[in-house]
Amino acid sequence: MAETVKLDLVSPEKLLMSKDVEMAILPAAEGDMGVLPGHSPVISTVRPGTIAVFNGNTVEERIFVAGGFVEVNEEGCIILAETAIPVSELDAAAVQTEVSNLRDDVNAAKDDAEKADAEAALAIAEAKLEAVQAPAYS
Amino acid sequence: MPSLKDLRNSIASAQSTRRITSAMKMVAAAKLRKAQSAAEAARPYAEKMEAMLGSLASGAVASNAPKLLAGTGKSDTHLIVVVSSDRGLCGGFNANLVRDVRVKVNALQAEGKTVKLITIGRKASGQLRSDLGSLFVETYDELSKPEPSFEGADTVVRKITNMFDNDEFDVCTIYYNKFVNALTQEVTPLQLIPFAPAENAGADEATDGAAPYEYEPNEGAILSALLPKNLSVQVFRTMLESFAAEQAARMTAMDNATSNAGDMIDSLTITYNRSRQAQITSELIEIISGAEAL
């Protein structure tokens, strides 16, 4: 069996996943980051996007996260995410509607603060759409 | 001397009270179990975030530390967040909390500081409104319904950070009932801003002897993103604790009420039986003396 790294995915409400994986690819702040066993310690923010979990040289699981933080140390890789949904559970049509609704919200926003809020939500929804339509690393 | 009918009525009403309180006790016990497991489920996130923040904060240069961490350097205006319950019938749960908050507010005002209040839960706003209503900034009622959610905590935190960004306060403390065990709740203040790292933050083990962390994009950016999140996590945690404590307090209160109702039923039943016997005896005496007179 290949060497593995321990991957913990936690949301404020509960521990979502804790398992040993061969590699995980995360949407880190400045580009996607692949975490293999023995990765040097790093702390980074996470963009909205897909976490791809590799086991046996194939993607075993894809999880959508709406942003968060990641810490890699010698013990493993810890992802703190507020929203995390397995990509297989996302409904493309529903996400599509969400994106178009949010686009309307951005256009209809009255002030800057409202617009910024809507744009942030839109960025997340667009990342979600991309996760459904074009799964990374397939 | 109450009549037999009155006694029967009081017994019946005590019995139905006992039925209700024992049902409430069982509901509270079930909710307590749920609340406890929710609090446990939320722990890993809070702990990991604390550890991460610990290792970041220890490395942060004091001079350019964000305001959320370092504070404004003043302590003129205090914001107090009170986490209470939405419903009553939970013994001294809210009364203790409100009393401690009042003491704190009076102490701060005596020092000449300005105090502002945010309340979570209907009970705190209701009980504090009469005398401290003028200090209210915001009240959140029924936020923890049916149970505390992270979005709920986030709503509160957005308000707090907004106020902080506009320099509306210097120090923020949250008052909540800490769940010690099923029988004990403790009113606990927790300072949110400036952030006071927990004493046992996992920073030491994480940094000791390990390679230093790389930060992406950089330390400051992560810290300024992490601190508001940490605030939400802290508020969420206090809400969860308070919710569990509320259920525990209600369970105890209802248990007491149930046994009190039981005692009352017993003593009323004794009185009822005695007066019934007395009545029978006096009727017998009347009949016998009537027969003797013939």
XYZ file of C-alpha atoms in Angstrom:
432
model
C 0.000 0.000 0.000
C 1.215 3.426 -0.940
C 2.109 6.005 1.661
C -0.851 8.061 2.817
C -1.592 11.396 4.395
C -4.345 11.924 6.933
C -7.052 14.233 5.640
C -9.539 15.868 8.042
C -12.411 17.897 6.714
C -14.292 19.752 9.431
C -17.234 22.138 9.334
C -18.369 24.245 12.305
C -21.213 21.826 12.882
C -19.305 18.559 12.665
C -16.327 16.513 11.532
C -17.213 15.656 7.957
C -14.404 13.382 6.942
C -11.311 11.888 8.449
C -9.403 9.368 6.434
C -6.057 8.431 4.974
C -5.545 9.376 1.367
C -2.706 9.122 -1.123
C -3.138 12.640 -2.369
C -5.571 15.507 -2.079
C -5.785 18.475 -4.414
C -7.163 21.617 -2.800
C -8.114 24.988 -4.210
C -5.653 27.030 -2.156
C -5.400 30.810 -2.188
C -2.803 31.033 -4.945
C -3.622 28.109 -7.166
C -4.448 24.489 -6.623
C -2.259 22.679 -4.165
C -1.594 18.973 -4.168
C -0.931 17.474 -0.749
C 1.141 14.306 -0.703
C 2.618 12.553 2.326
C 5.492 14.569 3.743
C 4.251 17.921 2.491
C 5.992 20.860 4.132
C 3.909 22.692 6.772
C 1.720 25.377 5.287
C -1.311 27.412 6.279
C -3.454 28.833 3.553
C -6.890 30.130 2.793
C -9.098 28.066 0.509
C -10.972 29.391 -2.515
C -14.437 28.136 -3.348
C -13.841 25.020 -5.429
C -13.430 21.293 -5.426
C -11.281 19.124 -3.233
C -10.237 16.016 -5.111
C -9.311 13.037 -2.991
C -7.005 10.505 -4.656
C -6.676 6.894 -3.673
C -5.190 4.247 -5.903
C -4.204 6.811 -8.545
C -7.797 7.766 -9.258
C -10.104 10.385 -7.847
C -12.049 8.649 -5.155
C -14.160 11.547 -4.026
C -14.844 15.132 -4.978
C -16.075 17.577 -2.402
C -17.189 21.112 -3.059
C -16.163 23.688 -0.460
C -17.288 27.292 -0.289
C -13.996 28.562 1.050
C -12.205 28.071 4.318
C -8.715 27.381 5.608
C -6.226 24.600 5.321
C -3.360 23.635 7.552
C -0.812 21.040 6.520
C 1.633 19.769 9.112
C 3.541 16.599 9.788
C 0.428 15.014 11.267
C -1.738 15.515 8.240
C -3.911 17.928 6.386
C -6.765 19.745 8.096
C -9.355 21.609 6.095
C -11.687 23.985 7.901
C -14.639 24.618 5.626
C -17.957 26.262 6.328
C -19.885 24.549 3.590
C -18.789 21.236 2.152
C -20.957 19.175 -0.176
C -19.947 16.037 -2.070
C -20.040 16.960 -5.760
C -22.154 13.888 -6.488
C -24.930 15.392 -4.376
C -25.025 18.676 -6.260
C -27.827 19.139 -8.743
C -26.625 20.856 -11.900
C -30.001 22.400 -12.722
C -30.479 23.771 -9.206
C -26.996 25.267 -9.197
C -27.640 26.812 -12.605
C -30.770 28.528 -11.257
C -28.853 29.673 -8.196
C -26.192 31.265 -10.392
C -28.696 33.101 -12.552
C -30.637 34.263 -9.496
C -27.459 35.607 -7.935
C -26.512 37.365 -11.187
C -29.839 39.163 -10.957
C -29.080 40.015 -7.330
C -25.742 41.541 -8.295
C -27.421 43.685 -10.934
C -30.232 44.655 -8.599
C -27.942 45.515 -5.679
C -28.630 48.994 -4.368
C -25.398 49.868 -2.622
C -21.806 48.706 -2.601
C -22.098 46.546 0.487
C -25.089 44.708 -0.924
C -23.295 44.292 -4.226
C -20.183 42.908 -2.561
C -22.295 40.390 -0.644
C -24.074 39.282 -3.796
C -20.825 39.046 -5.720
C -19.247 36.880 -3.035
C -22.259 34.565 -3.129
C -22.097 34.529 -6.916
C -18.430 33.554 -6.921
C -19.265 30.606 -4.692
C -22.209 29.564 -6.847
C -20.141 29.834 -10.026
C -17.426 27.672 -8.494
C -20.131 25.211 -7.543
C -21.415 25.181 -11.113
C -17.947 24.552 -12.427
C -17.544 21.721 -9.931
C -20.664 20.051 -11.283
C -20.171 20.675 -14.978
C -16.449 20.231 -15.380
C -15.037 18.053 -12.623
C -11.363 18.772 -12.188
C -8.718 16.045 -12.551
C -10.963 13.498 -14.193
C -62.064 23.937 55.778
C -62.252 23.247 52.042
C -65.078 21.057 50.893
C -64.486 17.588 49.475
C -65.198 18.859 45.968
C -62.568 21.611 46.296
C -60.040 19.055 47.445
C -60.866 16.756 44.573
C -60.348 19.643 42.161
C -56.996 20.617 43.661
C -55.808 17.021 43.490
C -56.849 16.764 39.859
C -55.086 20.014 38.972
C -51.896 18.982 40.793
C -52.015 15.701 38.913
C -52.303 17.349 35.528
C -49.488 19.744 36.452
C -47.355 16.754 37.347
C -48.140 15.119 34.028
C -47.067 18.240 32.150
C -43.876 18.826 34.124
C -42.794 15.211 33.829
C -43.423 15.323 30.078
C -41.392 18.539 29.859
C -38.634 16.899 31.815
C -38.461 14.043 29.388
C -38.496 16.374 26.396
C -35.684 18.401 27.961
C -33.694 15.237 28.598
C -34.024 14.193 24.970
C -33.079 17.682 23.780
C -30.141 17.748 26.158
C -28.731 14.608 24.627
C -29.073 16.130 21.187
C -27.567 19.427 22.289
C -24.650 17.664 23.907
C -23.842 15.688 20.806
C -24.144 18.875 18.722
C -21.693 20.587 21.052
C -19.331 17.648 20.762
C -19.626 17.562 16.978
C -18.678 21.240 16.804
C -15.605 20.762 18.952
C -13.080 19.553 16.319
C -13.568 22.673 14.199
C -13.213 25.019 17.150
C -10.156 23.195 18.444
C -8.414 23.099 15.089
C -9.173 26.716 14.429
C -7.836 27.635 17.843
C -4.642 25.682 17.210
C -4.212 27.322 13.829
C -4.835 30.747 15.271
C -2.474 30.000 18.113
C 0.372 29.183 15.769
C -0.411 32.240 13.659
C -0.786 34.672 16.524
C 2.439 33.586 18.153
C 4.245 34.371 14.914
C 2.436 37.623 14.224
C 4.446 40.754 14.745
C 2.833 42.809 17.463
C 3.013 46.073 15.569
C 1.080 45.037 12.496
C -1.332 42.678 14.221
C -4.924 43.241 13.094
C -7.145 45.236 15.411
C -9.337 42.235 16.189
C -6.305 40.596 17.766
C -4.633 43.582 19.355
C -7.686 45.647 20.233
C -8.028 49.381 19.839
C -5.737 50.082 22.753
C -8.602 51.660 24.678
C -11.326 50.237 26.868
C -13.808 53.077 26.978
C -16.771 51.418 25.388
C -17.755 47.892 26.271
C -20.051 45.727 24.239
C -21.679 42.927 26.175
C -23.361 40.084 24.350
C -25.838 38.149 26.478
C -26.742 34.629 25.422
C -29.984 33.580 27.086
C -32.788 31.205 26.239
C -35.955 31.870 24.277
C -38.170 30.056 26.707
C -38.678 30.113 30.426
C -39.448 27.322 32.876
C -35.797 26.506 33.289
C -35.173 27.437 36.910
C -32.594 30.111 37.599
C -30.989 29.803 34.185
C -31.880 33.235 32.875
C -32.207 34.939 36.252
C -28.598 34.108 37.185
C -27.341 35.281 33.835
C -29.245 38.539 33.926
C -28.141 39.220 37.488
C -24.466 38.786 36.609
C -24.832 40.970 33.547
C -26.491 43.690 35.629
C -23.670 43.584 38.164
C -21.104 43.876 35.377
C -22.930 46.714 33.652
C -23.246 48.637 36.908
C -19.567 48.080 37.695
C -18.517 49.311 34.271
C -20.782 52.325 34.441
C -19.437 53.160 37.871
C -15.983 53.284 36.276
C -17.340 55.789 33.813
C -17.312 53.478 30.804
C -19.970 53.324 28.149
C -21.806 50.033 27.890
C -23.707 48.642 24.934
C -25.726 45.466 24.928
C -26.623 42.836 22.393
C -28.983 40.144 23.555
C -29.548 36.721 22.074
C -32.733 35.005 23.188
C -36.066 36.446 24.233
C -35.543 36.072 27.956
C -32.549 38.382 28.303
C -34.121 41.139 26.239
C -37.351 40.814 28.194
C -35.713 40.921 31.596
C -33.146 43.614 30.870
C -35.376 45.898 28.852
C -37.010 47.563 31.862
C -33.826 49.098 33.289
C -31.109 48.686 30.649
C -33.265 48.980 27.546
C -31.538 52.220 26.544
C -28.236 50.348 26.133
C -29.622 47.831 23.644
C -27.964 47.887 20.267
C -29.644 44.832 18.855
C -31.771 41.976 20.112
C -31.883 38.583 18.459
C -34.960 36.623 19.422
C -35.562 33.004 18.584
C -32.167 32.728 16.913
C -31.574 29.254 18.329
C -34.775 27.813 16.986
C -35.100 24.855 16.780
C -31.403 24.613 17.622
C -28.351 26.867 17.340
C -27.001 27.119 13.814
C -23.741 28.472 12.521
C -25.581 30.916 10.260
C -27.324 32.279 13.327
C -24.006 32.868 15.041
C -22.684 34.424 11.857
C -25.526 36.952 11.777
C -24.604 38.139 15.251
C -20.911 38.252 14.431
C -21.495 40.287 11.270
C -23.235 42.872 13.418
C -20.395 42.821 15.954
C -17.634 43.170 13.353
C -19.563 45.935 11.619
C -19.760 47.852 14.867
C -16.104 47.197 15.555
C -15.083 48.439 12.128
C -17.017 51.618 12.792
C -15.230 52.051 16.137
C -18.432 51.720 18.090
C -16.811 49.787 20.919
C -13.381 48.761 22.220
C -13.925 45.583 24.173
C -16.460 42.861 23.517
C -17.403 40.266 26.112
C -19.957 37.527 25.762
C -21.919 36.286 28.770
C -23.368 32.816 28.610
C -24.297 29.835 30.728
C -21.542 27.295 30.546
C -22.612 23.693 30.585
C -20.628 22.102 33.414
C -22.715 18.980 33.838
C -26.373 18.073 33.757
C -26.897 19.614 37.207
C -24.649 22.660 37.059
C -24.564 25.679 34.805
C -22.116 28.463 35.296
C -22.509 32.015 34.087
C -19.251 32.659 32.260
C -17.844 35.784 30.628
C -15.698 35.247 27.551
C -13.744 38.062 25.978
C -14.155 38.093 22.212
C -12.398 41.294 21.219
C -9.492 41.766 21.582
C -8.926 38.093 21.084
C -7.456 36.385 24.127
C -5.937 33.062 23.094
C -6.928 30.161 25.277
C -4.185 29.155 27.650
C -3.951 25.637 26.360
C -4.045 26.545 22.669
C -2.312 23.810 20.740
C 0.278 26.282 19.521
C 3.181 24.903 21.495
C 3.038 21.358 20.258
C 2.424 22.506 16.714
C 5.381 24.843 16.547
C 7.846 23.172 18.844
C 10.534 21.387 16.926
C 8.515 21.433 13.733
C 9.435 23.156 10.535
C 7.984 26.669 10.452
C 4.803 27.096 8.509
C 4.657 28.626 5.105
C 1.818 31.054 4.701
C -0.160 31.451 1.556
C -0.855 34.172 0.487
C 0.759 35.674 3.624
C 0.434 35.749 7.349
C -1.492 38.981 7.594
C -4.051 38.020 4.977
C -4.744 34.688 6.627
C -4.926 36.229 10.053
C -7.392 38.877 8.941
C -9.544 36.200 7.301
C -9.238 33.804 10.193
C -10.041 36.195 13.037
C -13.632 37.036 12.020
C -14.238 33.334 11.370
C -12.884 32.524 14.771
C -15.306 35.042 16.231
C -18.204 33.215 14.599
C -16.893 29.941 15.904
C -16.623 31.309 19.434
C -20.132 32.751 19.352
C -21.471 29.533 17.870
C -19.781 27.567 20.607
C -21.253 29.720 23.357
C -24.674 29.362 21.769
C -24.332 25.598 21.712
C -23.110 25.501 25.302
C -25.884 27.778 26.417
C -28.455 25.655 24.593
C -27.222 22.482 26.281
C -27.134 24.268 29.638
C -30.677 25.521 29.102
C -31.965 22.015 28.481
C -30.109 20.736 31.528
C -31.509 23.547 33.669
C -35.003 22.872 32.412
C -34.615 19.188 33.094
C -33.598 19.857 36.698
C -36.312 22.448 37.211
C -38.983 20.168 35.811
C -37.726 17.259 37.881
C -38.112 19.398 40.994
C -41.528 20.564 39.890
C -42.612 16.986 39.286
C -41.556 15.831 42.732
C -43.119 18.927 44.326
C -46.376 18.160 42.557
C -46.102 14.601 43.843
C -45.649 15.813 47.433
C -48.589 18.138 47.046
C -50.800 15.365 45.700
C -49.847 13.136 48.638
C -50.648 15.746 51.270
C -53.871 16.754 49.517
C -54.933 13.114 49.299
C -54.370 12.662 53.027
C -56.437 15.754 53.795
C -59.110 14.575 51.394
C -59.315 11.113 52.985
C -59.376 12.554 56.506
C -62.173 14.966 55.769
C -64.079 12.249 53.924
C -63.777 9.990 56.977
C -64.736 12.854 59.274
C -67.805 13.460 57.178
C -68.783 9.785 57.257
C -68.262 9.661 61.004
C -70.389 12.720 61.598
C -73.126 11.319 59.351
C -73.030 8.059 61.310
C -73.259 9.938 64.594
C -76.243 11.816 63.275
C -77.988 8.583 62.230
C -77.170 6.738 65.447
C -78.160 9.597 67.688
C -81.313 10.010 65.648
C -82.113 6.282 66.100
C -81.348 6.481 69.833
C -83.663 9.428 70.254
C -86.580 7.391 68.987
